[in-house]
Short mmCIF file of C-alpha atoms in Angstrom, two decimals:
data_model
loop_
_atom_site.label_atom_id
_atom_site.label_comp_id
_atom_site.label_asym_id
_atom_site.label_seq_id
_atom_site.Cartn_x
_atom_site.Cartn_y
_atom_site.Cartn_z
CA MET E 1 -0.15 0.08 0.12
CA ARG E 2 1.12 3.96 -0.39
CA ALA E 3 1.28 5.91 2.82
CA ALA E 4 2.78 8.99 4.09
CA VAL E 5 6.29 8.98 6.16
CA MET E 6 8.32 11.32 7.83
CA TYR E 7 11.70 11.10 7.69
CA GLY E 8 13.00 14.41 9.33
CA ALA E 9 11.84 17.87 9.57
CA GLY E 10 10.38 18.87 6.39
CA ASP E 11 10.46 15.54 4.99
CA VAL E 12 7.52 13.69 4.26
CA ARG E 13 7.44 10.70 1.49
CA ILE E 14 4.98 8.68 -0.16
CA GLU E 15 6.15 5.30 -0.40
CA ASP E 16 5.32 1.58 -0.76
CA ARG E 17 4.81 -0.12 2.54
CA PRO E 18 3.74 -3.87 3.59
CA ASP E 19 -0.24 -4.46 3.19
CA PRO E 20 -1.77 -4.35 7.18
CA LYS E 21 -2.71 -7.94 8.09
CA ILE E 22 -4.74 -8.96 11.20
CA GLN E 23 -2.07 -9.97 13.96
CA GLN E 24 -4.40 -10.16 16.75
CA PRO E 25 -7.88 -11.31 16.94
CA THR E 26 -9.10 -7.98 17.81
CA ASP E 27 -7.49 -6.39 15.18
CA ALA E 28 -9.59 -5.11 11.97
CA VAL E 29 -8.24 -4.05 8.59
CA VAL E 30 -9.34 -0.42 7.40
CA ARG E 31 -9.21 1.04 3.80
CA VAL E 32 -8.82 4.88 4.43
CA VAL E 33 -11.59 6.92 2.41
CA LEU E 34 -10.69 10.35 4.12
CA SER E 35 -7.45 11.46 5.89
CA CYS E 36 -5.75 14.74 6.88
CA VAL E 37 -3.19 16.44 8.56
CA CYS E 38 -2.99 17.91 12.00
CA GLY E 39 -1.68 20.95 13.18
CA SER E 40 0.08 18.47 15.78
CA ASP E 41 1.92 16.67 12.96
CA LEU E 42 3.38 19.96 12.20
CA TRP E 43 5.57 20.08 15.07
CA PRO E 44 7.89 17.22 14.07
CA TYR E 45 7.41 18.92 10.88
CA ALA E 46 9.16 21.60 11.68
CA SER E 47 11.73 19.64 14.27
CA MET E 48 12.09 16.12 13.78
CA PRO E 49 15.46 14.61 13.80
CA ALA E 50 16.69 12.99 10.34
CA THR E 51 16.10 9.46 10.62
CA ASP E 52 16.68 6.40 8.29
CA THR E 53 13.74 4.39 8.84
CA GLY E 54 11.20 7.29 9.07
CA ARG E 55 7.68 7.38 10.65
CA PRO E 56 4.23 6.51 9.42
CA MET E 57 2.19 9.64 9.65
CA GLY E 58 -1.37 10.64 10.47
CA HIS E 59 -4.05 9.58 13.30
CA GLU E 60 -7.43 10.79 11.68
CA PHE E 61 -9.11 9.03 9.27
CA VAL E 62 -12.36 7.39 7.95
CA GLY E 63 -12.57 4.18 6.44
CA VAL E 64 -14.05 0.89 5.35
CA VAL E 65 -13.50 -2.34 7.06
CA GLU E 66 -11.81 -4.74 4.80
CA GLU E 67 -11.51 -7.62 7.34
CA ALA E 68 -12.01 -8.15 11.16
CA GLY E 69 -10.37 -10.57 13.51
CA SER E 70 -12.18 -13.62 14.76
CA ASP E 71 -12.83 -11.90 18.38
CA VAL E 72 -14.10 -8.70 16.77
CA SER E 73 -18.23 -8.07 17.35
CA GLY E 74 -19.09 -4.40 16.78
CA VAL E 75 -17.90 -3.79 13.34
CA LYS E 76 -17.62 -5.97 10.25
CA ALA E 77 -16.59 -5.94 6.94
CA GLY E 78 -18.11 -3.55 4.63
CA ASP E 79 -18.72 -0.92 7.72
CA LEU E 80 -17.92 2.54 7.27
CA VAL E 81 -16.40 3.63 10.35
CA VAL E 82 -14.40 6.73 12.17
CA ALA E 83 -11.73 6.09 14.05
CA PRO E 84 -10.69 8.41 16.82
CA PHE E 85 -6.91 9.38 17.16
CA THR E 86 -5.78 6.74 20.03
CA TYR E 87 -6.69 3.40 19.83
CA CYS E 88 -8.27 2.14 23.02
CA ASP E 89 -10.11 -1.21 24.64
CA ASN E 90 -13.19 0.73 25.76
CA THR E 91 -13.14 -1.80 28.87
CA CYS E 92 -10.22 -0.69 31.38
CA ASP E 93 -10.52 1.23 33.91
CA PHE E 94 -9.43 4.39 32.59
CA CYS E 95 -12.00 3.90 29.51
CA ARG E 96 -14.76 3.56 31.94
CA ARG E 97 -14.17 6.84 33.54
CA GLY E 98 -14.00 8.40 29.58
CA LEU E 99 -9.96 8.91 29.78
CA HIS E 100 -9.59 6.81 26.60
CA SER E 101 -6.61 8.65 26.08
CA SER E 102 -4.79 6.96 28.86
CA CYS E 103 -6.32 3.55 27.73
CA ARG E 104 -3.90 0.62 29.50
CA HIS E 105 -4.17 -1.27 26.46
CA GLY E 106 -4.39 1.84 23.96
CA GLY E 107 -1.31 3.17 21.55
CA ARG E 108 -0.68 6.03 19.12
CA TYR E 109 -1.04 5.19 15.22
CA GLY E 110 1.93 5.52 13.38
CA PHE E 111 3.92 3.87 16.32
CA ASP E 112 4.72 0.41 17.74
CA GLY E 113 4.10 -1.24 14.50
CA VAL E 114 0.60 0.11 14.25
CA ASP E 115 -0.15 1.97 10.64
CA GLY E 116 -0.28 5.56 10.81
CA GLY E 117 -3.94 7.14 9.14
CA GLN E 118 -2.42 9.05 6.01
CA GLY E 119 -2.28 5.76 3.80
CA GLU E 120 -4.36 3.57 2.03
CA ALA E 121 -5.30 1.13 5.04
CA VAL E 122 -4.76 1.01 9.00
CA ARG E 123 -4.39 -1.97 10.95
CA VAL E 124 -6.94 -1.05 14.16
CA PRO E 125 -5.87 -2.38 17.36
CA HIS E 126 -8.92 -3.13 19.94
CA ALA E 127 -11.38 -2.53 16.84
CA ASP E 128 -14.45 -3.15 18.98
CA GLY E 129 -13.42 -0.27 21.50
CA THR E 130 -12.02 1.87 18.76
CA LEU E 131 -13.90 2.26 16.21
CA VAL E 132 -17.80 3.77 15.71
CA THR E 133 -19.82 2.83 12.88
CA LEU E 134 -21.14 5.48 10.81
CA PRO E 135 -24.95 5.14 9.16
CA VAL E 136 -24.05 6.98 5.92
CA GLY E 137 -22.61 5.91 2.67
CA VAL E 138 -18.77 6.70 1.26
CA ASP E 139 -20.29 9.28 -0.97
CA SER E 140 -22.29 11.28 1.89
CA ALA E 141 -21.66 15.00 1.88
CA LEU E 142 -20.77 14.53 5.91
CA LEU E 143 -18.04 12.63 5.62
CA PRO E 144 -15.68 15.61 6.25
CA SER E 145 -17.34 16.75 9.71
CA LEU E 146 -17.42 12.89 10.52
CA LEU E 147 -13.90 12.97 10.11
CA ALA E 148 -13.56 15.73 12.32
CA LEU E 149 -15.32 13.78 15.19
CA SER E 150 -11.62 11.53 15.31
CA ASP E 151 -9.69 14.79 16.67
CA VAL E 152 -10.33 18.46 16.25
CA MET E 153 -14.26 18.44 16.76
CA GLY E 154 -13.97 15.99 20.20
CA THR E 155 -10.87 17.97 21.04
CA GLY E 156 -12.87 21.34 20.97
CA HIS E 157 -15.20 19.90 22.65
CA HIS E 158 -12.84 18.73 25.38
CA GLY E 159 -11.55 21.95 26.28
CA ALA E 160 -15.26 23.61 26.70
CA VAL E 161 -15.97 20.28 28.91
CA THR E 162 -13.17 20.60 31.05
CA ALA E 163 -13.40 24.55 31.10
CA GLY E 164 -17.05 23.89 32.54
CA VAL E 165 -18.86 25.84 29.71
CA GLY E 166 -22.19 26.49 30.43
CA HIS E 167 -25.52 28.23 29.69
CA GLY E 168 -24.81 32.24 29.77
CA ASP E 169 -20.80 31.81 30.08
CA SER E 170 -18.62 34.63 28.57
CA VAL E 171 -15.73 32.54 26.80
CA LEU E 172 -12.59 33.30 25.59
CA VAL E 173 -11.12 30.99 22.76
CA ILE E 174 -7.40 31.56 22.02
CA GLY E 175 -6.07 30.47 18.76
CA ASP E 176 -7.80 30.15 15.47
CA GLY E 177 -6.58 26.80 14.07
CA ALA E 178 -9.38 23.86 13.45
CA VAL E 179 -9.08 23.27 17.35
CA GLY E 180 -9.94 26.77 18.42
CA LEU E 181 -12.77 26.91 15.68
CA CYS E 182 -14.05 23.89 16.81
CA ALA E 183 -13.70 24.91 20.47
CA VAL E 184 -16.08 28.03 19.38
CA ILE E 185 -18.53 25.64 18.03
CA ALA E 186 -18.63 23.42 20.97
CA ALA E 187 -18.75 26.46 23.80
CA ARG E 188 -21.93 27.98 21.35
CA ARG E 189 -23.30 24.10 21.48
CA LEU E 190 -23.29 24.13 24.97
CA GLY E 191 -25.12 27.78 25.67
CA ALA E 192 -22.24 30.20 26.02
CA GLU E 193 -23.46 33.29 25.59
CA ARG E 194 -20.71 35.49 24.40
CA ILE E 195 -17.52 33.71 22.45
CA ILE E 196 -14.48 35.74 22.03
CA LEU E 197 -12.28 34.45 19.35
CA MET E 198 -8.64 35.37 19.42
CA GLY E 199 -6.80 35.10 16.09
CA ARG E 200 -5.29 36.95 13.48
CA HIS E 201 -6.11 35.42 10.36
CA THR E 202 -9.11 36.85 9.12
CA ALA E 203 -10.58 33.78 6.88
CA ARG E 204 -10.30 31.49 9.76
CA THR E 205 -11.87 34.21 12.31
CA ASP E 206 -14.71 34.77 9.72
CA LEU E 207 -15.38 30.92 10.18
CA GLY E 208 -15.39 31.26 13.69
CA ARG E 209 -17.44 33.93 13.41
CA GLY E 210 -20.15 31.59 11.52
CA PHE E 211 -19.35 28.90 14.09
CA GLY E 212 -20.60 31.49 16.84
CA ALA E 213 -17.87 33.79 17.90
CA THR E 214 -19.44 37.07 18.63
CA ASP E 215 -15.96 38.74 18.77
CA VAL E 216 -13.12 38.69 17.11
CA VAL E 217 -9.68 40.00 18.97
CA ALA E 218 -6.73 40.22 16.57
CA GLU E 219 -4.54 41.73 19.06
CA ARG E 220 -1.84 39.73 21.17
CA GLY E 221 0.58 40.08 24.42
CA ASP E 222 -0.96 43.00 26.24
CA GLU E 223 -2.89 44.53 23.85
CA GLY E 224 -5.02 41.28 23.23
CA ILE E 225 -5.42 41.12 26.95
CA ALA E 226 -6.86 44.66 27.24
CA ARG E 227 -8.72 44.67 24.43
CA VAL E 228 -10.79 41.48 25.98
CA ARG E 229 -11.10 43.08 29.29
CA ASP E 230 -12.54 46.14 27.26
CA LEU E 231 -15.02 43.88 25.70
CA THR E 232 -16.20 42.29 28.77
CA GLY E 233 -16.34 46.08 30.71
CA GLY E 234 -12.89 45.47 32.30
CA ALA E 235 -14.06 42.25 34.08
CA GLY E 236 -12.77 39.56 32.32
CA VAL E 237 -14.30 36.17 30.61
CA ASP E 238 -15.50 33.45 32.54
CA LYS E 239 -14.03 30.63 30.78
CA VAL E 240 -10.72 30.41 28.80
CA ILE E 241 -9.64 27.67 26.39
CA GLU E 242 -6.58 27.63 25.37
CA ALA E 243 -5.60 25.76 21.93
CA VAL E 244 -2.26 27.30 20.87
CA GLY E 245 0.43 25.77 23.36
CA ALA E 246 2.53 28.88 23.25
CA ARG E 247 3.60 30.60 26.49
CA GLN E 248 2.30 33.64 25.26
CA ALA E 249 -1.25 31.93 24.91
CA LEU E 250 -0.89 31.11 28.51
CA ASP E 251 -0.26 34.58 29.47
CA ALA E 252 -3.31 35.70 27.67
CA ALA E 253 -5.61 33.55 29.34
CA PHE E 254 -4.17 34.55 32.90
CA GLY E 255 -4.62 37.91 31.89
CA THR E 256 -7.97 37.72 30.44
CA VAL E 257 -10.01 35.13 32.85
CA VAL E 258 -11.96 36.33 35.90
CA ASP E 259 -11.04 35.48 39.65
CA GLY E 260 -12.71 32.26 39.92
CA GLY E 261 -12.68 30.94 36.55
CA THR E 262 -11.23 28.48 34.77
CA ILE E 263 -8.52 27.88 31.63
CA SER E 264 -8.88 24.89 29.99
CA ARG E 265 -5.44 24.12 28.05
CA LEU E 266 -5.78 22.26 24.53
CA GLY E 267 -2.86 23.26 22.58
CA VAL E 268 0.64 21.00 23.07
CA PRO E 269 2.92 22.94 25.44
CA GLN E 270 5.98 24.46 23.72
CA TYR E 271 7.17 25.33 27.06
CA GLU E 272 7.90 23.78 30.72
CA GLU E 273 6.78 26.86 32.96
CA GLY E 274 4.11 29.26 33.87
CA PRO E 275 2.66 31.40 35.68
CA ILE E 276 0.94 29.44 38.22
CA GLY E 277 2.79 30.94 41.36
CA PRO E 278 1.05 32.56 44.25
CA SER E 279 -0.75 35.26 42.11
CA MET E 280 -2.64 32.18 40.50
CA ILE E 281 -3.57 30.90 43.87
CA MET E 282 -5.19 34.19 45.22
CA ARG E 283 -7.16 34.37 42.18
CA ASN E 284 -8.79 30.81 42.80
CA ILE E 285 -8.40 30.09 38.94
CA THR E 286 -8.66 26.69 37.89
CA LEU E 287 -6.10 25.72 35.43
CA THR E 288 -7.22 21.84 33.41
CA GLY E 289 -7.47 20.67 29.95
CA GLY E 290 -5.10 18.09 28.45
CA VAL E 291 -4.87 15.39 25.37
CA SER E 292 -8.58 15.14 24.39
CA PRO E 293 -9.91 11.41 25.08
CA ALA E 294 -11.81 11.57 21.53
CA ARG E 295 -13.52 8.14 22.00
CA ALA E 296 -15.35 9.16 24.71
CA TYR E 297 -17.37 12.10 23.14
CA ILE E 298 -18.05 10.49 19.60
CA GLU E 299 -21.69 9.09 19.95
CA GLU E 300 -22.28 12.39 22.02
CA LEU E 301 -21.46 14.49 18.99
CA LEU E 302 -22.44 12.07 16.26
CA PRO E 303 -26.05 13.09 16.12
CA ASP E 304 -25.66 16.67 15.90
CA VAL E 305 -23.42 15.82 12.94
CA LEU E 306 -25.75 13.82 11.09
CA ASP E 307 -28.58 15.93 11.45
CA GLY E 308 -26.41 19.37 10.42
CA THR E 309 -26.71 21.36 13.83
CA ILE E 310 -22.95 21.43 13.77
CA GLN E 311 -20.53 21.53 10.59
CA PRO E 312 -16.93 21.25 11.84
CA GLY E 313 -16.00 19.87 8.50
CA ARG E 314 -15.78 23.18 7.21
CA VAL E 315 -12.62 23.72 8.82
CA PHE E 316 -11.18 21.52 5.62
CA ASP E 317 -10.52 24.29 3.32
CA GLN E 318 -8.35 22.88 0.64
CA ARG E 319 -8.42 18.97 -0.68
CA PHE E 320 -5.12 16.87 -1.74
CA THR E 321 -4.04 13.44 -2.97
CA LEU E 322 -2.00 11.05 -1.15
CA ASP E 323 0.43 11.60 -3.36
CA GLN E 324 -0.04 15.36 -2.45
CA THR E 325 0.43 14.72 1.03
CA PRO E 326 3.90 16.50 1.00
CA ASP E 327 2.20 19.60 -0.34
CA ALA E 328 -0.24 19.56 2.17
CA TYR E 329 2.14 19.74 5.09
CA GLN E 330 3.97 22.87 3.53
CA ALA E 331 1.13 24.13 2.68
CA MET E 332 -0.27 24.32 6.40
CA ALA E 333 3.06 24.86 7.46
CA ASP E 334 2.89 28.32 5.38
CA ARG E 335 -0.10 29.05 6.97
CA ARG E 336 -1.88 29.11 3.18
CA VAL E 337 -4.41 26.11 4.59
CA LEU E 338 -5.97 25.66 7.81
CA LYS E 339 -6.68 22.11 7.56
CA ALA E 340 -5.51 19.77 4.74
CA LEU E 341 -8.17 17.21 3.87
CA ILE E 342 -6.53 13.99 2.14
CA THR E 343 -8.72 11.92 -0.48
CA LEU E 344 -8.08 8.28 -1.12
#
């Protein structure tokens, strides 16, 4: 099969790899229909040391089950399925608590002999626990939004849930990437009254307004903090969803949240220290968030995608073929594309 492999910073290649096969009775082999490039893929694309072996890439995909192991009962050949960005058994103590990203028997695509999602097929471990069957055909116009459930929509939702967003809240979303925009969808869905989106790319913030953002703040740093404070009459916001991962974004979160408010971090931190000393304690700020247990949210969000209540697939603004995947990485790294959809 053909698949994307990263050999180092800026070096993504499409190459022939062994066709996936059932290795354990709980496996399934899925033929990929749609995949995409994630913002988190850009971190190794910018900094991964060169290697001779390469790393299969991609962790978001929708596809058709080609073969299921003898112990798999939840999916069968011919089913259209969505895969969350980590695989899991959905039965361990962490999964039962809704923390599928910490599954005791789970893992990540592209590691430990498991295929990446940016390829023609994937062997999915723990298929019964991981895969969710979709009640549409492979030609459905909903497929991009269903693909978003594998990561970005579930991640944006996780930010809103961990922040405790509820009816009447004021919410600041920091970051106009795909996750930040999906956090706007999630905050609106959970009843936030005011949603301020902090971002500088007009095409993206315009999409954010379409998703439910009531205000846009283009300024950064102290100017951005002052602008949010001005919009809220000096009070600040009840909840902040930080979807960037930069220290400046965390500082903005602390500078804009009300005393007693909550900050949820979704962006993979590119720093080790933050403003969590005495000033945070005196303000009774809750700092939460983390990696999304996307599998925990798919059944909850799926009906709203199917009936068109939410349309997270709109974050995919350009299509690429599998052979064009290296171009998709570069286009996203150059900020010419918000989120690249890979069609197979």
